[in-house]
Coordinates of C-alpha atoms in Angstrom, one line a residue:
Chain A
X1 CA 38.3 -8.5 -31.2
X2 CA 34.3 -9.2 -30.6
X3 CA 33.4 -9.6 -27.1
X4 CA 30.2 -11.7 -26.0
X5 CA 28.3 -12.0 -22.5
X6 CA 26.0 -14.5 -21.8
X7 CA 24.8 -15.1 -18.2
X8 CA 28.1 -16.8 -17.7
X9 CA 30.5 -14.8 -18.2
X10 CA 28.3 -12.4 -16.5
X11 CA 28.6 -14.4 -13.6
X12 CA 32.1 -14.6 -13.7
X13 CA 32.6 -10.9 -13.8
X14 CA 30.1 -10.4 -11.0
X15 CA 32.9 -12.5 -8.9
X16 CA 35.7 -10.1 -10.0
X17 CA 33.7 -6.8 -9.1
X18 CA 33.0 -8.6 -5.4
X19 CA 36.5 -9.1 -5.2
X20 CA 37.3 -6.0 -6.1
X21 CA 35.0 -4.3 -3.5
X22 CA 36.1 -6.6 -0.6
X23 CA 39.7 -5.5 -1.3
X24 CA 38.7 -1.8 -0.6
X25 CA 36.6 -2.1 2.1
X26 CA 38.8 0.5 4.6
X27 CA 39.4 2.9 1.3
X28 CA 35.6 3.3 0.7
X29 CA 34.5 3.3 4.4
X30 CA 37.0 5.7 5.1
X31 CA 35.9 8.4 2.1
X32 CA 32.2 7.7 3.1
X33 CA 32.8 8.6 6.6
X34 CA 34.1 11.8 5.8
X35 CA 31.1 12.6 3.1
X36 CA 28.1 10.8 4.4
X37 CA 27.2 8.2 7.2
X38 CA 30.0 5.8 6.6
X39 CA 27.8 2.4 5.5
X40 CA 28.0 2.4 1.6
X41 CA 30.8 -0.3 1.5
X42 CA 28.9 -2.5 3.6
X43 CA 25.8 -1.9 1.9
X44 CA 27.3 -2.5 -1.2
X45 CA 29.7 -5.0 -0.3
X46 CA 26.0 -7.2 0.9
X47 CA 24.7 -6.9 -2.6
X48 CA 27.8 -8.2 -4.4
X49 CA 27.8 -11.0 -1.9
X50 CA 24.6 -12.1 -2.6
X51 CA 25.1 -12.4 -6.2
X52 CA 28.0 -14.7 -5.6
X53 CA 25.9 -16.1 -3.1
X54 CA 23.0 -16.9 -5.5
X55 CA 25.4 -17.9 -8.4
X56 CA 23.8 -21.5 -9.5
X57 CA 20.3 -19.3 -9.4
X58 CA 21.8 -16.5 -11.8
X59 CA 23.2 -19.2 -14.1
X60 CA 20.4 -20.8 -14.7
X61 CA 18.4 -17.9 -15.8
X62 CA 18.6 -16.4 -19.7
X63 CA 20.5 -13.2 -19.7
X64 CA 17.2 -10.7 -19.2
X65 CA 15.8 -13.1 -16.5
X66 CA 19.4 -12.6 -14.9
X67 CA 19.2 -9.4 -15.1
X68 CA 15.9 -8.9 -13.4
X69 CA 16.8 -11.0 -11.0
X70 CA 20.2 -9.2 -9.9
X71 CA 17.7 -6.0 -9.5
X72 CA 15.5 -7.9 -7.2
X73 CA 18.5 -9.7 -5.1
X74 CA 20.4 -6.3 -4.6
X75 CA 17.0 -4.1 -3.8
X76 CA 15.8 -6.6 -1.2
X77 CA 19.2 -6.9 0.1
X78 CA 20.7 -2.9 0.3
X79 CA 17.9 -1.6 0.6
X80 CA 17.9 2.6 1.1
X81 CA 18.7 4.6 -1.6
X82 CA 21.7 2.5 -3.0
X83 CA 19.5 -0.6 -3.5
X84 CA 16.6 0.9 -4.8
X85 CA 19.3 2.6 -7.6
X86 CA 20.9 0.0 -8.3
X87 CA 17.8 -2.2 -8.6
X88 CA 15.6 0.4 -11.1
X89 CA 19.2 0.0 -13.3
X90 CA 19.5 -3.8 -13.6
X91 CA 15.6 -4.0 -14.5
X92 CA 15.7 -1.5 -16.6
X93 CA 18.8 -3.2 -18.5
X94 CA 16.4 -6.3 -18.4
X95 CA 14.3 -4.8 -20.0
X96 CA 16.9 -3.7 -22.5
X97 CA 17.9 -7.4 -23.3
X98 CA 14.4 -8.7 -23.7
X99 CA 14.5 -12.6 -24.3
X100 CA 18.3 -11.9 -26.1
X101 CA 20.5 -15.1 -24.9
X102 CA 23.7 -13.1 -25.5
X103 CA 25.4 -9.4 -25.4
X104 CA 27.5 -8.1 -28.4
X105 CA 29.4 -4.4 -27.5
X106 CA 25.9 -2.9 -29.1
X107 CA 23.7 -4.4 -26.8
X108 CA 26.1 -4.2 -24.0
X109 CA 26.0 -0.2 -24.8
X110 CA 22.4 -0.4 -24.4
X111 CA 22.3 -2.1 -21.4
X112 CA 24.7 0.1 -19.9
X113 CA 22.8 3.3 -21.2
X114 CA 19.7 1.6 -20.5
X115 CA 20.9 1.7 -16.6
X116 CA 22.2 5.0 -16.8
X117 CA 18.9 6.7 -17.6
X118 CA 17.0 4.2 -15.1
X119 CA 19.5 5.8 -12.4
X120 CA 18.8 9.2 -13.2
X121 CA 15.4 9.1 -13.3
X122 CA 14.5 6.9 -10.0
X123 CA 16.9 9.7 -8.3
X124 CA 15.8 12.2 -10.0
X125 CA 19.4 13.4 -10.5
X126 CA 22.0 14.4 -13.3
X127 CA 25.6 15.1 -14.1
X128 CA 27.8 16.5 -11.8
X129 CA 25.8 15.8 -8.8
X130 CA 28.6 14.2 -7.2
X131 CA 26.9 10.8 -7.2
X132 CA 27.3 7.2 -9.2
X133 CA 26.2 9.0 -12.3
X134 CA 29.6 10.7 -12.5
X135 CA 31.5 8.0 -13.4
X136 CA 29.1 6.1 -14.9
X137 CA 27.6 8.7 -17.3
X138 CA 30.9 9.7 -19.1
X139 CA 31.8 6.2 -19.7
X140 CA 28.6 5.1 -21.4
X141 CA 29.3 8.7 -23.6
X142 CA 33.2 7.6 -24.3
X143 CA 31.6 4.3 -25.2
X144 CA 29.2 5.7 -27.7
X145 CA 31.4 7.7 -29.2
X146 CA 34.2 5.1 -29.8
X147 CA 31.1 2.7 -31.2
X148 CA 30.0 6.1 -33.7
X149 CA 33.4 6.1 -34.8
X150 CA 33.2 2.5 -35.8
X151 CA 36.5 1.6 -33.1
X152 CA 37.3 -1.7 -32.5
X153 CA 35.5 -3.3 -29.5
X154 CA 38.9 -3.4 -27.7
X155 CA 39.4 0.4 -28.1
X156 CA 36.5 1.1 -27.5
X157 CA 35.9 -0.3 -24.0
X158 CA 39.6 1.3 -23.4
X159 CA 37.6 4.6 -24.3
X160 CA 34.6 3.9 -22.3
X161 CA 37.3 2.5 -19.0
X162 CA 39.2 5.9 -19.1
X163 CA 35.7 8.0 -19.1
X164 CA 34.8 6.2 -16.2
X165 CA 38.2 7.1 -14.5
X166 CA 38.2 11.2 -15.4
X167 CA 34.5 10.9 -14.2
X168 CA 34.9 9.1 -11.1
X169 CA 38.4 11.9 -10.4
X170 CA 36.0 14.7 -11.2
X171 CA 33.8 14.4 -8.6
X172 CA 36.4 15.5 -6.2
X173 CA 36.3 19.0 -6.9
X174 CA 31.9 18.9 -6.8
X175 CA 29.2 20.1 -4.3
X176 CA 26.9 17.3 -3.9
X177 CA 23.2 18.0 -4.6
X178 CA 22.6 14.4 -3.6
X179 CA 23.1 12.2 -1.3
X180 CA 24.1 12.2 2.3
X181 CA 27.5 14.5 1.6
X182 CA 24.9 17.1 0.0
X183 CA 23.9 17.9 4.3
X184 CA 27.4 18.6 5.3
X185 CA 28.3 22.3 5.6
X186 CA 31.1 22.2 2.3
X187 CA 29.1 19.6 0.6
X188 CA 32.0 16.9 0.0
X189 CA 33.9 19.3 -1.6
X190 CA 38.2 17.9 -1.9
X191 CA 37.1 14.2 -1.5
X192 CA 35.8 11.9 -4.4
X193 CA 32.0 10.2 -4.3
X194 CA 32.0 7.3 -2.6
X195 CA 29.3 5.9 -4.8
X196 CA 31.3 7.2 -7.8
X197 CA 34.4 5.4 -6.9
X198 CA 32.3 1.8 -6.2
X199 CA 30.4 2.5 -9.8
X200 CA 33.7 3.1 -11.4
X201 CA 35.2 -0.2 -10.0
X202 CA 32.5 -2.1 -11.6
X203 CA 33.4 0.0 -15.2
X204 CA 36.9 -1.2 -15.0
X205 CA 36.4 -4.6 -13.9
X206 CA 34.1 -5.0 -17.0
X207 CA 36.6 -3.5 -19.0
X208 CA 39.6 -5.3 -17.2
X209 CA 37.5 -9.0 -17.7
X210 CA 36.0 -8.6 -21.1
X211 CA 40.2 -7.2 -22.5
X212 CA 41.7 -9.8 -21.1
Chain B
X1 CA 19.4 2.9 26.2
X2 CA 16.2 1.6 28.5
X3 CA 13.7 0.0 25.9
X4 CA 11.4 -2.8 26.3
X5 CA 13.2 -4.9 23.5
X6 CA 14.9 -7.9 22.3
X7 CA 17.1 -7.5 19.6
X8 CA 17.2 -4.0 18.3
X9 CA 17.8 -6.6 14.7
X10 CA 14.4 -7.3 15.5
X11 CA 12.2 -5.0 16.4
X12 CA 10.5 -4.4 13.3
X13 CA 9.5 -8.3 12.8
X14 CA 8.8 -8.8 16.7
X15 CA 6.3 -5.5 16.8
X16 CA 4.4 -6.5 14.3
X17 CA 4.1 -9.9 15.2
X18 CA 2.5 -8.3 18.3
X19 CA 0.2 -6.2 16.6
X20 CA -1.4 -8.6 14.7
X21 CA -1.9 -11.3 18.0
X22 CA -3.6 -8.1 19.3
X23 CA -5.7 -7.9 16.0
X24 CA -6.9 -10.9 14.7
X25 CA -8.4 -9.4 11.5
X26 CA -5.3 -8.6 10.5
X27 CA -2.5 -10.7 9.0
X28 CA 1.8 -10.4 9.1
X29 CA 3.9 -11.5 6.4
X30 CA 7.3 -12.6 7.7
X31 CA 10.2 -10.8 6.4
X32 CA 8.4 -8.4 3.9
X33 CA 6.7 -6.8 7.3
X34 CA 3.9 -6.6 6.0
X35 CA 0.5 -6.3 7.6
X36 CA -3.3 -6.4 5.3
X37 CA -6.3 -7.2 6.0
X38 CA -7.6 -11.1 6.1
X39 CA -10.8 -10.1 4.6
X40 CA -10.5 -8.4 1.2
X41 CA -13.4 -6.6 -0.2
X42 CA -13.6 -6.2 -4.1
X43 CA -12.7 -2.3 -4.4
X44 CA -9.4 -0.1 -4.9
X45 CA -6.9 -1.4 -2.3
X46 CA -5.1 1.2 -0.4
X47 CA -1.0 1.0 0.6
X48 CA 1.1 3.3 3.0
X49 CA 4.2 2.6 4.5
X50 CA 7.6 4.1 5.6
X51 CA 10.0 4.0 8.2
X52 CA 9.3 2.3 11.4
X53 CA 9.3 4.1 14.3
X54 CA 6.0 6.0 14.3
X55 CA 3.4 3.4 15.5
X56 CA 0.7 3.6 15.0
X57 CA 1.9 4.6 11.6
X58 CA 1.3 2.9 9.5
X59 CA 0.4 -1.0 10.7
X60 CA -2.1 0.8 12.5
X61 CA -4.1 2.2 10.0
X62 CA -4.7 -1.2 8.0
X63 CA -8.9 -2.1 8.3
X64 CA -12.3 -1.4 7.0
X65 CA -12.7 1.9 5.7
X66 CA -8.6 2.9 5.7
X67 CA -5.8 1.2 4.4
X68 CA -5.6 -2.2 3.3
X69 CA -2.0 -2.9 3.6
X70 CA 0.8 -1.1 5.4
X71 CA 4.5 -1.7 4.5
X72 CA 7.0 -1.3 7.2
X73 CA 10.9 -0.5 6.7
X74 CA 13.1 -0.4 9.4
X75 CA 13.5 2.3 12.4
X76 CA 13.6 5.6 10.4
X77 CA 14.3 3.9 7.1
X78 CA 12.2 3.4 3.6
X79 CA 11.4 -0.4 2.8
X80 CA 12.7 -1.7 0.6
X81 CA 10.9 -1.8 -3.3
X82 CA 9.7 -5.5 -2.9
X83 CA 8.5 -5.2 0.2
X84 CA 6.0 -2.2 -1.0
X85 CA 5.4 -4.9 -4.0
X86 CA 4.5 -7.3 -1.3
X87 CA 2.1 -4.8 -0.3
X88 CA 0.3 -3.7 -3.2
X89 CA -0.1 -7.6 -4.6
X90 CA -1.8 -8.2 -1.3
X91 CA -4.1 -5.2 -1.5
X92 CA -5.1 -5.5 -5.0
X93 CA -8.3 -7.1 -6.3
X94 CA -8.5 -6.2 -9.6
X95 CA -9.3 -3.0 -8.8
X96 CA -6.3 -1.2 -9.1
X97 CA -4.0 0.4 -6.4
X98 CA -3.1 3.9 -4.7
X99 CA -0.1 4.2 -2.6
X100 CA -0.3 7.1 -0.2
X101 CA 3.4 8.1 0.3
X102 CA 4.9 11.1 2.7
X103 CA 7.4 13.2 0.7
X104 CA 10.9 11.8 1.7
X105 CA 13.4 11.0 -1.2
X106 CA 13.8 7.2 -0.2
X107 CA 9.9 6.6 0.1
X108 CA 9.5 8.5 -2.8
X109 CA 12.1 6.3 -4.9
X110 CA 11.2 2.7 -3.3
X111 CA 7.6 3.2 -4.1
X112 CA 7.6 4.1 -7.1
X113 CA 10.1 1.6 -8.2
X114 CA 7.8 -0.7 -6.8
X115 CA 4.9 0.5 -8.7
X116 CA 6.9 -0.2 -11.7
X117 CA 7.4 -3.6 -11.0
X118 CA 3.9 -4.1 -9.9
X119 CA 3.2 -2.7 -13.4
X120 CA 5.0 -5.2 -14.8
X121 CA 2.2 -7.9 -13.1
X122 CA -0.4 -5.8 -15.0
X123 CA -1.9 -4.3 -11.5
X124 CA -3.0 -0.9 -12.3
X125 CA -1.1 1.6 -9.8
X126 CA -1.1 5.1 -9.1
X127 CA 0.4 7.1 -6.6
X128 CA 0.3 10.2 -3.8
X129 CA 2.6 11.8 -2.5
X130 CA 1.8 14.0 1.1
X131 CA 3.7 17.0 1.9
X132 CA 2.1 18.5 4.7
X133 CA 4.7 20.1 7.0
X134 CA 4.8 24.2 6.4
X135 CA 8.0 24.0 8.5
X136 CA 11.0 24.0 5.8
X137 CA 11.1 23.5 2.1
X138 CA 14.1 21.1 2.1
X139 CA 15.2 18.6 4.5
X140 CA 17.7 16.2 5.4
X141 CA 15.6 13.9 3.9
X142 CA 13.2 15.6 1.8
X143 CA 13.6 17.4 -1.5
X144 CA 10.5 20.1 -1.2
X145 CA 8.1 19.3 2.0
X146 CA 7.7 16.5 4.3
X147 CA 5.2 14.7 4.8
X148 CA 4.0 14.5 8.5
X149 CA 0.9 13.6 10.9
X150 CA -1.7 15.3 8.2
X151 CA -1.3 11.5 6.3
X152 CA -3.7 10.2 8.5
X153 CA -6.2 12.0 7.3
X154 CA -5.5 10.7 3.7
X155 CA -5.1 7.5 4.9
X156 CA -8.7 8.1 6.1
X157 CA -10.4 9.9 3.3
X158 CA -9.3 8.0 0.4
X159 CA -10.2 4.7 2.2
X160 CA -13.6 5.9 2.9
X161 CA -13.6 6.7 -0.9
X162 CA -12.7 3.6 -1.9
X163 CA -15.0 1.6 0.7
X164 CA -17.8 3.6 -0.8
X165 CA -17.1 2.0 -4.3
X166 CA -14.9 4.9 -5.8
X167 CA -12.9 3.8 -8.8
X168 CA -9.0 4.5 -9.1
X169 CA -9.2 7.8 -10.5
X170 CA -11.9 8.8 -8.3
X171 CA -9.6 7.3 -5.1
X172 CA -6.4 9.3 -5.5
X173 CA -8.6 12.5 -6.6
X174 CA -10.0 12.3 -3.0
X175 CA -6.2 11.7 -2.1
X176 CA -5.2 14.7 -3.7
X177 CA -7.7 16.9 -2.6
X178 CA -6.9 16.1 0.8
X179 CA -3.3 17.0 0.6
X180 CA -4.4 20.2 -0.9
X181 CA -6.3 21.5 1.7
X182 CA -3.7 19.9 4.9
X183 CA -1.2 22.1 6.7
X184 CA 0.9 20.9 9.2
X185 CA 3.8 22.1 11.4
X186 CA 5.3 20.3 14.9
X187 CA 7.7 20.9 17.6
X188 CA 10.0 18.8 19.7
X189 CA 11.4 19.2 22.8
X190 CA 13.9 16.0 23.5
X191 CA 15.9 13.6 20.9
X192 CA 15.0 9.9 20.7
X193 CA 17.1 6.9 20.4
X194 CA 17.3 4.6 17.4
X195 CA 17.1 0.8 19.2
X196 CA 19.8 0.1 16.4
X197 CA 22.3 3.1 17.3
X198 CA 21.8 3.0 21.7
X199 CA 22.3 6.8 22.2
X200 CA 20.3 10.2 21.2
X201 CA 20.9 11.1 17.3
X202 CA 21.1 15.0 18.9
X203 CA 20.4 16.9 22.2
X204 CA 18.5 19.5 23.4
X205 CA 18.8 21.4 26.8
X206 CA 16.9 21.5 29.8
X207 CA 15.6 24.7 28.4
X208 CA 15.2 24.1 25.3
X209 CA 13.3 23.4 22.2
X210 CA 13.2 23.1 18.7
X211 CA 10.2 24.6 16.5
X212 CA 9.4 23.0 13.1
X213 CA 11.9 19.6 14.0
X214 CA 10.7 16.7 11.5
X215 CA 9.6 13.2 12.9
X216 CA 13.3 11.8 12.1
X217 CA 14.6 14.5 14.2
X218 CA 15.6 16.4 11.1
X219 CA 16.4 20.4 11.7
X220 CA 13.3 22.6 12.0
X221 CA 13.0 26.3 12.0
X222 CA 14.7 27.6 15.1
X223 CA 15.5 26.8 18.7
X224 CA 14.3 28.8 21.5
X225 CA 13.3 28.0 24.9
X226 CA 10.2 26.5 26.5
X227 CA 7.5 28.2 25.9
X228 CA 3.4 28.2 27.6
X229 CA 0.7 25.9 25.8
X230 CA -0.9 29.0 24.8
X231 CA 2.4 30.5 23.1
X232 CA 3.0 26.9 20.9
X233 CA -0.7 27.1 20.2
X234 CA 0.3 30.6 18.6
X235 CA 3.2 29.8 17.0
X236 CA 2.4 26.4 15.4
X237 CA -1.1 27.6 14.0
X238 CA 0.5 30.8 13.1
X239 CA 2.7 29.3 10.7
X240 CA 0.2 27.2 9.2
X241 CA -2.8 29.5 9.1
X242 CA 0.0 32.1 6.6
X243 CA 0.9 29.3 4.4
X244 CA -2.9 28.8 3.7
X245 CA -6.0 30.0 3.8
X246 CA -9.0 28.3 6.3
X247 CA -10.5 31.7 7.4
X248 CA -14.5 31.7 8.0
X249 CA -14.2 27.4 7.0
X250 CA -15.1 24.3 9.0
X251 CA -11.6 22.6 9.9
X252 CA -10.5 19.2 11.2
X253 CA -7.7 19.2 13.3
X254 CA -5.3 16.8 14.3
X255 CA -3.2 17.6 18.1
X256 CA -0.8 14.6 17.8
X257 CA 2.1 13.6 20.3
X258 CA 5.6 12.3 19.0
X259 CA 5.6 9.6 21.4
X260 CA 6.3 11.1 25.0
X261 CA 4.2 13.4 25.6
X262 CA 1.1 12.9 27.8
X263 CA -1.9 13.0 26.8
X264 CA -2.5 15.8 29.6
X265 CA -0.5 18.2 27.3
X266 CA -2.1 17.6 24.0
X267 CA -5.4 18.2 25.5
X268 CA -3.7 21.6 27.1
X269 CA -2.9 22.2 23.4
X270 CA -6.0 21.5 21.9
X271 CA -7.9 23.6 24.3
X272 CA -5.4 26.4 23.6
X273 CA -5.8 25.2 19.2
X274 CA -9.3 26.0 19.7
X275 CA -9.4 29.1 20.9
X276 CA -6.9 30.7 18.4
X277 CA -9.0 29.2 15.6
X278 CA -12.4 30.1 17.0
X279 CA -11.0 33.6 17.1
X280 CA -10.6 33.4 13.7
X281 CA -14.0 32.5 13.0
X282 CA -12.8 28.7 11.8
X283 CA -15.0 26.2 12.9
X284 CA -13.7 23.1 13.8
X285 CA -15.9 20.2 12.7
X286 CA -14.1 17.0 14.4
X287 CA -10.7 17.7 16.9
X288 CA -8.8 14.0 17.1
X289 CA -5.8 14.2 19.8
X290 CA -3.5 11.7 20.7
X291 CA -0.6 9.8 19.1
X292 CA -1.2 9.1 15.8
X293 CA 2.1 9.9 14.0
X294 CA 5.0 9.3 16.7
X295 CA 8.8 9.4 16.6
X296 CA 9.9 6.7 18.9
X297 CA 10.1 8.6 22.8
X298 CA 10.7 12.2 21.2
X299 CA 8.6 14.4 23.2
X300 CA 6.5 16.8 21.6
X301 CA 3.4 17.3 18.9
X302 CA 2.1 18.5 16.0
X303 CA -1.0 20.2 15.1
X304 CA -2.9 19.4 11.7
X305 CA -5.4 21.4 9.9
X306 CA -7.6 19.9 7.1
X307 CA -10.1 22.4 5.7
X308 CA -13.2 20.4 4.7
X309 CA -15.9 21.1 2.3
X310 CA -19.0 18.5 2.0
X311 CA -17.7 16.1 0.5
X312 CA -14.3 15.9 2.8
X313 CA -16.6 16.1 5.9
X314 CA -19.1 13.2 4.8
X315 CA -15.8 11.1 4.0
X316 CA -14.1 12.3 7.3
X317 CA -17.0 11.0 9.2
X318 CA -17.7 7.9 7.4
X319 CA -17.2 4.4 9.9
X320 CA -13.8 3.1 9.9
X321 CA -12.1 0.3 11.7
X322 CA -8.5 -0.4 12.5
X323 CA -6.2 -0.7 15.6
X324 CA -4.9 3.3 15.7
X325 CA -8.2 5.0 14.4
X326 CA -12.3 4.0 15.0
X327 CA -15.5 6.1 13.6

């Protein structure tokens, strides 16, 4: 198969992920009480909202100007650490897609490297820092791989949905150098990331929408 | 929780709204919170911002000779990237733009994101970063120092800088000097309460106090019990005067409250400040006490040293005008 995004199904996908984060509201509250202050589902939860909120708007925009505009909507809306993250990695992905109208599994690598590396540099933070990054950055890595090795798109998202899994599972086991869990006395240590679970739902939903 | 409030949703929006009727020169923008100046001069604008909470930082600091816009988040917490953008698009003139930012990791990560975007408008931008407080090297909400009272005096040298005609470059050199030669360490002897949250974030005894607390209320050095004027004198210039050198120089200093302490005690403290320093042969050129650099009603101060050379002193005693700080 050959998978294609334009702001469309996007869109659509943005819906699922939203869904998907609703549904888990007590899970994620629940593991961010115990690790940091307790608000990441709500703050995250407002930013998917206001996507679906501002659906027409997104559709109407080219895929980059999309992009961009996703950034802006979830910065001004999270705001704190999370929205600022999130923000730098939607631009940066805009940046990515330039004036493209459409995403093939190349560009859609990318764009999903492309926010990797804007996440990492805006918090100044790396691998196994029990954060987002965990689950995001051995996905992209399965992804590239399975693209190196010339796998079908379908495989290859398989790949890049089971990275993001293992990655999200290994934070579990991890001190946290960032984030609010890196303040508390055994550092999160037994429970998974909070932030690493919500990046890992929007990695399978991807997955899950474009397989389908 | 006894505050003189509305809506603790609010409070942010509503006190600015305020400060501006106080000071017509100055203008609000709704929901970006926001404040600049109405009259904008052709030279390198000037942005700081932060958390709210520690009025007259930074709103305060916006007029001739200082800042030119000011950015406010809400109690305690960074604003958000487009809000900063707000800020710089309203300070610019073609000039090009310095933000003057205190060393906390959200700041640090909303400003410069929204010096990228403001990039992306093609308005030059550079950036600051203030680190003043000797009192810990990481914080709950710092990675390396944090950045406390001694930003007013940035806020006041690199505006007099850029008033005088300096070009970018020559702005956040000014900056940068200044941070280099500030020290800063502070003390707090009750909690505060967050209007959004209605009780103390932490508590300290009757007897109590804690040495090196940040203005968030963020763990200091140690806690011990109250101590004279004259011992917290010691102490705080203690720990600044070994982290740096100002022996035999000409000083400013800065004896700032958190917010509920009266003005009766700073001046205790400054009297108590110069002694120590005139001891030690360090002369201080220009003493400003009072509450520059609060934390809501957290009692307690700070004391600031900024070691000046000529050109420092000539900038530190060039006119300024805003609501916090007159020369």
């Amino acid at each position: 198969m050959n998978i294609k995004i334009t702001s469309k199904e996007y869109v659509e996908y943005i819906e699922l992920v939203t869904k998907k984060i609703e549904e888990n509201k007590d899970y994620i509250t629940k593991l961010d009480s115990i690790t940091g202050d307790g608000d990441h589902w709500v703050n995250i939860n407002m930013g998917f909202q206001k996507l679906v909120e501002n659906k027409e708007l997104l559709l109407s925009l080219k895929l980059g100007d999309m992009f961009k505009k996703i950034g802006m909507l979830i910065m001004s809306t999270v705001g704190g650490s999370s929205g600022v993250l999130y923000g730098s990695a939607f631009i940066g992905a805009a940046k990515t897609i330039g004036d493209k109208e459409e995403m093939d599994i190349n560009l859609l690598c990318d764009v999903l490297e492309a926010e990797l590396n804007a996440i990492m540099e805006r918090g100044n933070a790396k691998p196994n820092f029990k954060t987002m990054i965990d689950s995001m950055y051995p996905a992209v890595n399965a992804l590239k791989d399975a693209l190196d090795k010339k796998l079908d798109d379908y495989d290859a998202l398989q790949a890049m949905k089971q990275g993001a899994i293992d990655g999200m599972n290994s934070t579990k086991d991890m001190e946290a150098v960032r984030g609010r869990a890196c303040y508390q006395p055994n550092k999160g240590v037994g429970h998974l990331d909070p932030g690493a679970v919500t990046m890992c739902y929007q990695l399978e939903v991807l997955v899950d929408y474009l397989c389908k | 929780m006894k505050k003189i409030i509305n809506n603790p949703d609010e409070v942010v929006s509503e006190m600015l709204q305020g400060l501006v009727k106080a000071n017509p020169q100055l203008q609000y923008s709704k929901d970006l919170e926001v404040v600049s100046k109405i009259d904008k001069e052709n030279k390198v604008g000037l942005v700081s911002g932060g958390g709210s909470g520690h009025e007259p930082a930074h709103a305060g600091y916006v007029g001739k000779g200082m800042l030119d816009a000011a950015v406010a988040g809400n109690v305690f917490a960074s604003p958000s990237p487009d809000r900063i953008l707000k800020g710089i698009q309203e300070a610019d003139t073609g000039e090009g733009v310095l933000l003057i930012i205190k060393n906390y990791s959200g700041d640090i990560m909303n400003f410069s994101m929204a010096k990228d975007l403001a990039e992306m408008e093609d308005i030059k931008v550079e950036m600051v970063v203030v680190k003043d407080d000797v009192a810990v090297k990481d914080s709950t909400y710092s990675t390396g120092r944090r950045g406390i009272a001694g930003t007013v005096f940035v806020h006041k040298l690199a505006g007099a800088k850029a008033a005088a005609g300096g070009s970018l470059d020559e702005v956040k050199k000014v900056a940068e000097k200044t941070i280099a030669n500030i020290r800063s360490m502070g003390m707090a002897m009750t909690s505060c309460i967050l209007p959004g949250v209605g009780v103390p974030g932490f508590s300290l005894g009757d007897n109590e106090i804690e040495i090196g607390m940040g203005i968030h209320g963020e763990p200091g050095v140690e806690r011990t019990t109250v101590k004279t004027a004259a011992e917290l004198a010691e102490i705080l210039c203690n720990r600044i005067l070994e982290d740096y050198d100002y022996s035999d120089s000409e000083v400013a200093v800065m004896v700032n409250g958190l917010g509920a302490t009266p003005l009766m005690e700073l001046y205790i403290l400054n009297n108590e400040v110069e002694k120590i320093l005139s001891e030690k042969n360090i002369k201080i050129h220009k003493a400003l006490v009072g509450n520059y650099m609060t934390a809501l009603e957290m009692s307690g101060c700070s004391i600031t040293l900024l070691k000046l050379d000529d050109e420092l002193m000539n900038l530190l005693d060039a006119p300024c005008d805003t609501p916090a700080l007159k020369v």
